[in-house]
Coordinates of N, CA and C in Angstrom, one line a residue:
X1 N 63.7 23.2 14.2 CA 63.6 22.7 12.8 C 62.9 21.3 12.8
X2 N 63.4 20.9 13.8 CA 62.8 19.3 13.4 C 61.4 19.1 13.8
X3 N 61.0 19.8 15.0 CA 59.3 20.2 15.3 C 58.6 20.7 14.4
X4 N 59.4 21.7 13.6 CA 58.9 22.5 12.3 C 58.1 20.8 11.0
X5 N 59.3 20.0 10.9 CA 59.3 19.0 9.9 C 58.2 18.2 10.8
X6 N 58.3 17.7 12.0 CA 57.2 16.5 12.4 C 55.7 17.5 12.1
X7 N 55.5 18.4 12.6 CA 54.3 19.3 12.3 C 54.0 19.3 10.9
X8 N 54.6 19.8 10.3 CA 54.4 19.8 8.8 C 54.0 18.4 8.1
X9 N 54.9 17.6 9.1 CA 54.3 15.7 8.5 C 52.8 15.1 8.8
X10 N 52.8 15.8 10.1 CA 51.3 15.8 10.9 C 50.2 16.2 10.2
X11 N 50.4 17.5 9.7 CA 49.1 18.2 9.0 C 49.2 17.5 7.4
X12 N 50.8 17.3 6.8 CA 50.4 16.4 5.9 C 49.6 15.4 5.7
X13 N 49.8 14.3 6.9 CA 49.1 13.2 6.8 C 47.7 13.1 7.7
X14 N 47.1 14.1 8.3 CA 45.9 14.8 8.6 C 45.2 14.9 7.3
X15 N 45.7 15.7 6.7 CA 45.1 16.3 5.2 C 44.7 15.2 4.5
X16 N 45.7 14.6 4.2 CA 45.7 13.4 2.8 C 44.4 12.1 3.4
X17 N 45.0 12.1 4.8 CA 43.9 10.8 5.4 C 42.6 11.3 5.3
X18 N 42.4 12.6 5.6 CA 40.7 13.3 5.2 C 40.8 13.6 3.8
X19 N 41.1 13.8 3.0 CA 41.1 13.9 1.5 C 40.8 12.3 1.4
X20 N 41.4 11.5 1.8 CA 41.2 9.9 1.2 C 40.0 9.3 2.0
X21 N 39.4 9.5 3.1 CA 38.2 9.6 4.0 C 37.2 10.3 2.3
X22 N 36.9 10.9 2.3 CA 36.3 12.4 1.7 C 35.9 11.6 0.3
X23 N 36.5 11.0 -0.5 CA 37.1 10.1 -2.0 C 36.2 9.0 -1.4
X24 N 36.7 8.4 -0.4 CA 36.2 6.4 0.0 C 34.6 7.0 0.4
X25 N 34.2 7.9 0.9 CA 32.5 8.2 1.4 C 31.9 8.3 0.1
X26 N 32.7 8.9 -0.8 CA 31.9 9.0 -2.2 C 31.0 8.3 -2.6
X27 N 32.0 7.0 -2.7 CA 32.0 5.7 -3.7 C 31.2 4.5 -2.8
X28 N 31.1 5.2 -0.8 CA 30.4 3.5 -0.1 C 28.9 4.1 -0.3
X29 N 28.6 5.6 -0.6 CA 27.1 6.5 -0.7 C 26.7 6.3 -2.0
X30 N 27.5 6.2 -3.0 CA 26.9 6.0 -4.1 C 25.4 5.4 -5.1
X31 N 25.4 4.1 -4.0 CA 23.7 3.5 -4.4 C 23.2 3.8 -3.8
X32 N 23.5 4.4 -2.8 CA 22.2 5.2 -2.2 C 21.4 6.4 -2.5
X33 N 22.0 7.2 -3.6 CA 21.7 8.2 -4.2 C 20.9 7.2 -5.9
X34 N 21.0 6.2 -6.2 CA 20.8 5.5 -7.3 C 19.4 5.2 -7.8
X35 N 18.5 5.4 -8.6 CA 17.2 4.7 -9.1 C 17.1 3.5 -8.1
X36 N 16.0 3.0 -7.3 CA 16.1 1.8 -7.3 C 14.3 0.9 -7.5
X37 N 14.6 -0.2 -7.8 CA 13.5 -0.8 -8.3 C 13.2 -2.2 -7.4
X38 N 11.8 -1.9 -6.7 CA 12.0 -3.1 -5.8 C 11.4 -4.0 -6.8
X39 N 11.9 -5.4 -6.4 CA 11.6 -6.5 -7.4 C 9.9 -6.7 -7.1
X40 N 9.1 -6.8 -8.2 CA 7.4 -7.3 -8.0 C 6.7 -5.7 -8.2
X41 N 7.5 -4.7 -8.2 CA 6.6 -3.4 -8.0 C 6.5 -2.8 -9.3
X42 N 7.5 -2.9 -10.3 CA 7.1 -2.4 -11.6 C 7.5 -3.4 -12.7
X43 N 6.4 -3.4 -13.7 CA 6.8 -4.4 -14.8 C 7.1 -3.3 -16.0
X44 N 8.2 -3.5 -16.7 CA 8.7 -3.1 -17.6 C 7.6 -3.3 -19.3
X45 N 7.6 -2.3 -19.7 CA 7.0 -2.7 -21.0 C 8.2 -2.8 -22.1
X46 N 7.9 -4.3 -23.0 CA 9.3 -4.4 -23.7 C 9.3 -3.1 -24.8
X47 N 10.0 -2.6 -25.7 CA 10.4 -1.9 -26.4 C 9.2 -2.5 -27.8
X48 N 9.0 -1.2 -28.6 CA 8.2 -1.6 -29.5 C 8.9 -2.7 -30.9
X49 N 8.4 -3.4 -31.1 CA 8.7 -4.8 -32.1 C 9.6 -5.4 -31.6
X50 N 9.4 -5.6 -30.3 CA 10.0 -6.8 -29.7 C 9.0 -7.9 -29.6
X51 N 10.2 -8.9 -29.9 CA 9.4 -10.0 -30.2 C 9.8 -11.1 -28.9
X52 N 9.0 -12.2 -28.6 CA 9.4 -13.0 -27.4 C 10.1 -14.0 -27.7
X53 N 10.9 -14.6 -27.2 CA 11.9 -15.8 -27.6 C 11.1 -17.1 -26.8
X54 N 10.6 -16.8 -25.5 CA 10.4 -17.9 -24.5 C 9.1 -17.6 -23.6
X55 N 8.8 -18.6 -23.2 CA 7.6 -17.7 -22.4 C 6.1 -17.8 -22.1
X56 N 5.0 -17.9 -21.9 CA 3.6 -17.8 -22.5 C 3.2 -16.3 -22.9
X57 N 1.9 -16.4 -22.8 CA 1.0 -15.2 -23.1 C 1.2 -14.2 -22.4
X58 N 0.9 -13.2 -23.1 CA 0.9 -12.1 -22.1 C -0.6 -12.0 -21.3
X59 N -0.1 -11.4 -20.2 CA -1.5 -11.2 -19.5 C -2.3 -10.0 -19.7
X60 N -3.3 -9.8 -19.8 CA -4.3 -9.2 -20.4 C -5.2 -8.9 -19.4
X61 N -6.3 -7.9 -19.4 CA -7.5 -7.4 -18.6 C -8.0 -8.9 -19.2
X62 N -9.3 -8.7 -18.3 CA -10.3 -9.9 -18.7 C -11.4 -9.1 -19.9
X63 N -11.3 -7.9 -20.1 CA -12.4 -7.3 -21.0 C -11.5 -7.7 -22.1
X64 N -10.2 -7.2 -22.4 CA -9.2 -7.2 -23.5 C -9.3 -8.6 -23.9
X65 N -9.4 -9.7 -23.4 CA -9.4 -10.7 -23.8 C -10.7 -11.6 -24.2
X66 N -11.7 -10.7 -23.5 CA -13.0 -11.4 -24.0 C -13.1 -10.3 -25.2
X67 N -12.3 -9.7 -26.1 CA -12.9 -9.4 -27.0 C -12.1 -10.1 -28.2
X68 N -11.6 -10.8 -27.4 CA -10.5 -12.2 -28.7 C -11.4 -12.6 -29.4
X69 N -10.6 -13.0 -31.0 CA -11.5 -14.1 -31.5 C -10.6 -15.5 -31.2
X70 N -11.8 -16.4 -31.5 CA -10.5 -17.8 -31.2 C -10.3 -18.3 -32.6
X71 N -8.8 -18.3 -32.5 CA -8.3 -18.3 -33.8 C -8.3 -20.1 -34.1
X72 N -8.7 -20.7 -33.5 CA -9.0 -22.5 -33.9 C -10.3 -22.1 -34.5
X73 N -10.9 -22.8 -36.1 CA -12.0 -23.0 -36.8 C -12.7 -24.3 -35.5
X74 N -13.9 -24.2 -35.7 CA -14.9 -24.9 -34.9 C -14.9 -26.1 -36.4
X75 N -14.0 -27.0 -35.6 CA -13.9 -27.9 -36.3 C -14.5 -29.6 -35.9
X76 N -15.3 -30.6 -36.1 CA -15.4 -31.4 -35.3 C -13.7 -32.1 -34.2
X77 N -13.0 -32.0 -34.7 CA -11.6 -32.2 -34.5 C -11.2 -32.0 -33.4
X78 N -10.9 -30.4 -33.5 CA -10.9 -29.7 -32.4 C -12.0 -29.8 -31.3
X79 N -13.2 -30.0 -31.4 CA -14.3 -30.3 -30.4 C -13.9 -31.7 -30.1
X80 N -13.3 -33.0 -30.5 CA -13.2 -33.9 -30.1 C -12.0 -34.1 -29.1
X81 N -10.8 -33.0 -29.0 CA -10.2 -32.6 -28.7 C -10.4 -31.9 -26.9
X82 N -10.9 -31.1 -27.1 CA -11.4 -30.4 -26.3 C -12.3 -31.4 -25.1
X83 N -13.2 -32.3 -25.7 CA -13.8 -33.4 -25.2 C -13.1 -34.0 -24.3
X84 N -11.7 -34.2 -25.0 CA -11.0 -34.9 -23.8 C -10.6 -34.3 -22.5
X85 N -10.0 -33.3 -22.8 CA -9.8 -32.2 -21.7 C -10.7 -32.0 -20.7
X86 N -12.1 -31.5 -21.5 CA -13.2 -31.5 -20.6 C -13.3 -32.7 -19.8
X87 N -12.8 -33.7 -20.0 CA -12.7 -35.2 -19.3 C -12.4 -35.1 -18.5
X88 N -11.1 -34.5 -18.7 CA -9.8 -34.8 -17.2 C -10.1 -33.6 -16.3
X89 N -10.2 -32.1 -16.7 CA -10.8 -30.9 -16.1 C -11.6 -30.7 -15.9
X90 N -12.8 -30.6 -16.2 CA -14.1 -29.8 -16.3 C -14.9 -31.0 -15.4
X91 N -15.2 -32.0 -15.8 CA -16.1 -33.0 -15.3 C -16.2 -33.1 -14.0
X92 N -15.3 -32.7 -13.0 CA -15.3 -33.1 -11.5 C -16.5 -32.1 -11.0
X93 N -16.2 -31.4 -11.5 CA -17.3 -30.1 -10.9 C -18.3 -29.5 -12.0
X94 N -18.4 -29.5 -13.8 CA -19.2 -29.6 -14.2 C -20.2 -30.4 -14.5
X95 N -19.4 -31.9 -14.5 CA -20.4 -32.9 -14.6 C -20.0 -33.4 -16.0
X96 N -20.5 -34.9 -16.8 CA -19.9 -35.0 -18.1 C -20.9 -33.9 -19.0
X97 N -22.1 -33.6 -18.5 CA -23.0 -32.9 -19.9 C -23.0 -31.5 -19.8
X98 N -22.3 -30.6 -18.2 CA -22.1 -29.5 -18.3 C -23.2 -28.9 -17.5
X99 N -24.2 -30.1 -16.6 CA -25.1 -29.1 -16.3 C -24.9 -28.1 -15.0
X100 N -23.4 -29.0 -14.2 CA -23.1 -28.6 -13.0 C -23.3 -29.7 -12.2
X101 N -23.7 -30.3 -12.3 CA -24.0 -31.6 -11.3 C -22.4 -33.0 -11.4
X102 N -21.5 -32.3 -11.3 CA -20.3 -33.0 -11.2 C -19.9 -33.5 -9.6
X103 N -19.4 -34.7 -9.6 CA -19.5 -35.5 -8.2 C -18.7 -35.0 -7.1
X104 N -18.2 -33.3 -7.2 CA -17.7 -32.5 -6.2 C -19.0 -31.7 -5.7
X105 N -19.9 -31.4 -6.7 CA -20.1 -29.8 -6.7 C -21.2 -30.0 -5.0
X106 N -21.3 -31.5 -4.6 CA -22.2 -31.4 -3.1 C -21.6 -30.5 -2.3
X107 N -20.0 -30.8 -2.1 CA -19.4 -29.9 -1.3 C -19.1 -28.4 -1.6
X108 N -19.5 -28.2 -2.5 CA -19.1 -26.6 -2.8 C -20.3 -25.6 -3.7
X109 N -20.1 -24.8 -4.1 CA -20.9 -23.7 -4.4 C -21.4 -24.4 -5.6
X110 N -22.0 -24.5 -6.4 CA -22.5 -25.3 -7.3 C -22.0 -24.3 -8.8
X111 N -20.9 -24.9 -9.5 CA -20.6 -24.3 -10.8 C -22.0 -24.2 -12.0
X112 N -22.0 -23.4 -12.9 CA -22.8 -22.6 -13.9 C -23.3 -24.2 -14.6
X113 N -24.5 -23.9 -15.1 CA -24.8 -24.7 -16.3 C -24.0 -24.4 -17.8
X114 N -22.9 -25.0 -18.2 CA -22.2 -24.6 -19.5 C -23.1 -24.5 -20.5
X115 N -24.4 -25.2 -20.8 CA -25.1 -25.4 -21.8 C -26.3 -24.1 -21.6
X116 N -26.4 -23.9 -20.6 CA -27.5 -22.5 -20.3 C -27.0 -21.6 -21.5
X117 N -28.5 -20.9 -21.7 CA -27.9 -19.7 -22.9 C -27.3 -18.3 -22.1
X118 N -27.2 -18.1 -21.1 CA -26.4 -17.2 -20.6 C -25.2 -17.2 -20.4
X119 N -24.2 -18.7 -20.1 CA -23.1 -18.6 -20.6 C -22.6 -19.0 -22.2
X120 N -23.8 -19.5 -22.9 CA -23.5 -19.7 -24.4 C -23.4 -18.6 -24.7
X121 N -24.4 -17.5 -24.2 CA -23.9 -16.0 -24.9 C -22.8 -15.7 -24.6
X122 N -21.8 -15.5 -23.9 CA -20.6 -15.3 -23.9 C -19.7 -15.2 -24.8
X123 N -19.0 -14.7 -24.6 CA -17.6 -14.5 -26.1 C -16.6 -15.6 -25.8
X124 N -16.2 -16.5 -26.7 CA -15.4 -17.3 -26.7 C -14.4 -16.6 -25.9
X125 N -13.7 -15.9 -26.6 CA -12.7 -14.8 -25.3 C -13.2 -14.8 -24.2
X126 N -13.7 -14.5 -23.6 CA -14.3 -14.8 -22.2 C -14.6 -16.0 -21.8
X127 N -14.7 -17.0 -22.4 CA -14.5 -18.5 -21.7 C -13.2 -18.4 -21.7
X128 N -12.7 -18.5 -22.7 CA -11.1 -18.7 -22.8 C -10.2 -18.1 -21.5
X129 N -10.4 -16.9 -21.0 CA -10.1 -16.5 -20.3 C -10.6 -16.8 -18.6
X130 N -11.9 -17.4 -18.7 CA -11.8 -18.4 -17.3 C -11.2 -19.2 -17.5
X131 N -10.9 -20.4 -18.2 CA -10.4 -21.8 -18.0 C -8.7 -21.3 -18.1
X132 N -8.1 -19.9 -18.3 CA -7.2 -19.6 -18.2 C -6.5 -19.5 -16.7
X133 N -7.4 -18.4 -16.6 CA -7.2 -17.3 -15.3 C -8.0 -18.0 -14.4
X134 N -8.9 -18.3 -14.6 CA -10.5 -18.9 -13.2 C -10.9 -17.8 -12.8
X135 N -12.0 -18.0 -11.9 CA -12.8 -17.1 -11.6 C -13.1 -16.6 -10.2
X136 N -14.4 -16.5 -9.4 CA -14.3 -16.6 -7.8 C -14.7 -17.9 -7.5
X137 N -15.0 -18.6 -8.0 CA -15.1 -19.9 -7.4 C -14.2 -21.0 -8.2
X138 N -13.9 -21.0 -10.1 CA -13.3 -21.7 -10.3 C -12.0 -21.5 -10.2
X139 N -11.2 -22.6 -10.1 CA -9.4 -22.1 -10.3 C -9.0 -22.0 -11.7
X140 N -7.5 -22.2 -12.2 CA -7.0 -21.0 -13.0 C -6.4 -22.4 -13.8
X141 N -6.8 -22.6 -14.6 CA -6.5 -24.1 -15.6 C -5.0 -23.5 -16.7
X142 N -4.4 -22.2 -16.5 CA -4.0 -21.4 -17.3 C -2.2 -22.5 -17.1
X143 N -2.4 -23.2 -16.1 CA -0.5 -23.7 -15.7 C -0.7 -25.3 -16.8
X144 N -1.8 -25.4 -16.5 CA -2.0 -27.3 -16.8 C -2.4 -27.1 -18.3
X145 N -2.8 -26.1 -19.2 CA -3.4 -26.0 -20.6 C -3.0 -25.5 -21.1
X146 N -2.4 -25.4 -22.5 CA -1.7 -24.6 -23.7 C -3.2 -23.9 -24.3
X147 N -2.3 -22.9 -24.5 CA -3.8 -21.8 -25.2 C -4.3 -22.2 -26.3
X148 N -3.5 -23.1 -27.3 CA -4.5 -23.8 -27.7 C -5.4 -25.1 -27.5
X149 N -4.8 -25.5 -26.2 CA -6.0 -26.2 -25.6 C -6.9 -25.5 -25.2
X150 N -7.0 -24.5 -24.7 CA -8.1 -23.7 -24.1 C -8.9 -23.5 -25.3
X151 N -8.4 -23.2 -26.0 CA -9.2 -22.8 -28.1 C -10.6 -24.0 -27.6
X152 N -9.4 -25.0 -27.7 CA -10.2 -26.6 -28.0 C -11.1 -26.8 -27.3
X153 N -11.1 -26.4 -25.7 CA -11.9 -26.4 -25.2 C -13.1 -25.7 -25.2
X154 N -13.3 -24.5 -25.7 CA -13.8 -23.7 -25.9 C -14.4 -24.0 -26.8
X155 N -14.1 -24.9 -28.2 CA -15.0 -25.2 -29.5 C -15.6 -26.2 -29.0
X156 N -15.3 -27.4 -27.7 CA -16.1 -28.4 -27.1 C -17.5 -27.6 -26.5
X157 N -16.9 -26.7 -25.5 CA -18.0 -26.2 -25.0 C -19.3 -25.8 -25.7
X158 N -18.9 -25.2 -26.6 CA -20.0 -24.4 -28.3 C -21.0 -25.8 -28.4
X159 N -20.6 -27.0 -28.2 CA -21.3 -27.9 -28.9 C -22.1 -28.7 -27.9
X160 N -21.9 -28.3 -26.3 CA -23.2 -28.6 -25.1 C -24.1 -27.8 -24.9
X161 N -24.5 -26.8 -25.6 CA -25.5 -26.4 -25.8 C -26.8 -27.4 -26.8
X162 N -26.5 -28.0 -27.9 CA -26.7 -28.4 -28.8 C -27.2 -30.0 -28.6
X163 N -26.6 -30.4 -27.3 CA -26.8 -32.1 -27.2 C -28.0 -31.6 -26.1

């Protein structure tokens, strides 16, 4: 009888320790069976009429954004504005009048004439979006400039054609 009871104790606690094995594998497998999203590989689109609290622009194709209008009037103001900018930015490598002859450009590829009519034809959205983003040779002025400085700069530019 008592072999009867230790056996019977045996397979009891056989059973219950693989039942409780069986339960704990569940729960350590669980995210592994789960959606998972590596960080950098998918960008969520917000929900429709969501609005942004914090943050800059959204980023855009470069076509999508050369078809902006710039919402600053071409005001002398804002071109005097922009002037300055072009001071601190633009001049090293455009030069002060835009023709490209800025006191870097010996050492490097030689940037556009701003005042040429081939980038005057351009869509304000499309400048805007180099001195954003940059290009293959210029860099990306988008960390150091508020989008409406870029506006400003952009109504500066309109007016070195003209001098």
């Amino acid at each position: 009888m008592r072999w009867l009871f230790v056996f019977s104790l045996l397979v009891l606690l056989t059973v219950g320790g693989v039942m409780g094995l069986l339960v704990g594998y569940r729960w350590m497998t669980s995210m592994q069976a789960d959606v998972k999203v590596v960080p950098g590989e998918m960008v969520l689109v917000p929900p429709a009429g969501a609005v942004p609290r914090e943050g800059g622009e959204l980023v855009v194709s470069r076509e999508a954004y050369a078809a902006r209008k710039n919402p600053l009037p071409r005001t002398p103001e804002s071109a005097k504005r922009g002037e300055k900018l072009y001071a601190i930015y633009c001049t090293p490598c455009h030069g002060a009048t835009g023709k490209g002859d800025g006191p870097v450009t010996p050492r490097f590829i030689p940037p556009p004439d701003l005042a040429s009519p081939q980038v005057q034809a351009r869509s304000d959205g499309h400048m805007s979006y180099y001195i954003g983003y940059g290009g293959a040779i210029m860099p990306a002025y988008g960390e150091a400039l508020s989008v409406t400085e870029r506006w400003d700069l952009v109504n500066y530019l309109r007016t070195l054609a003209r001098k």
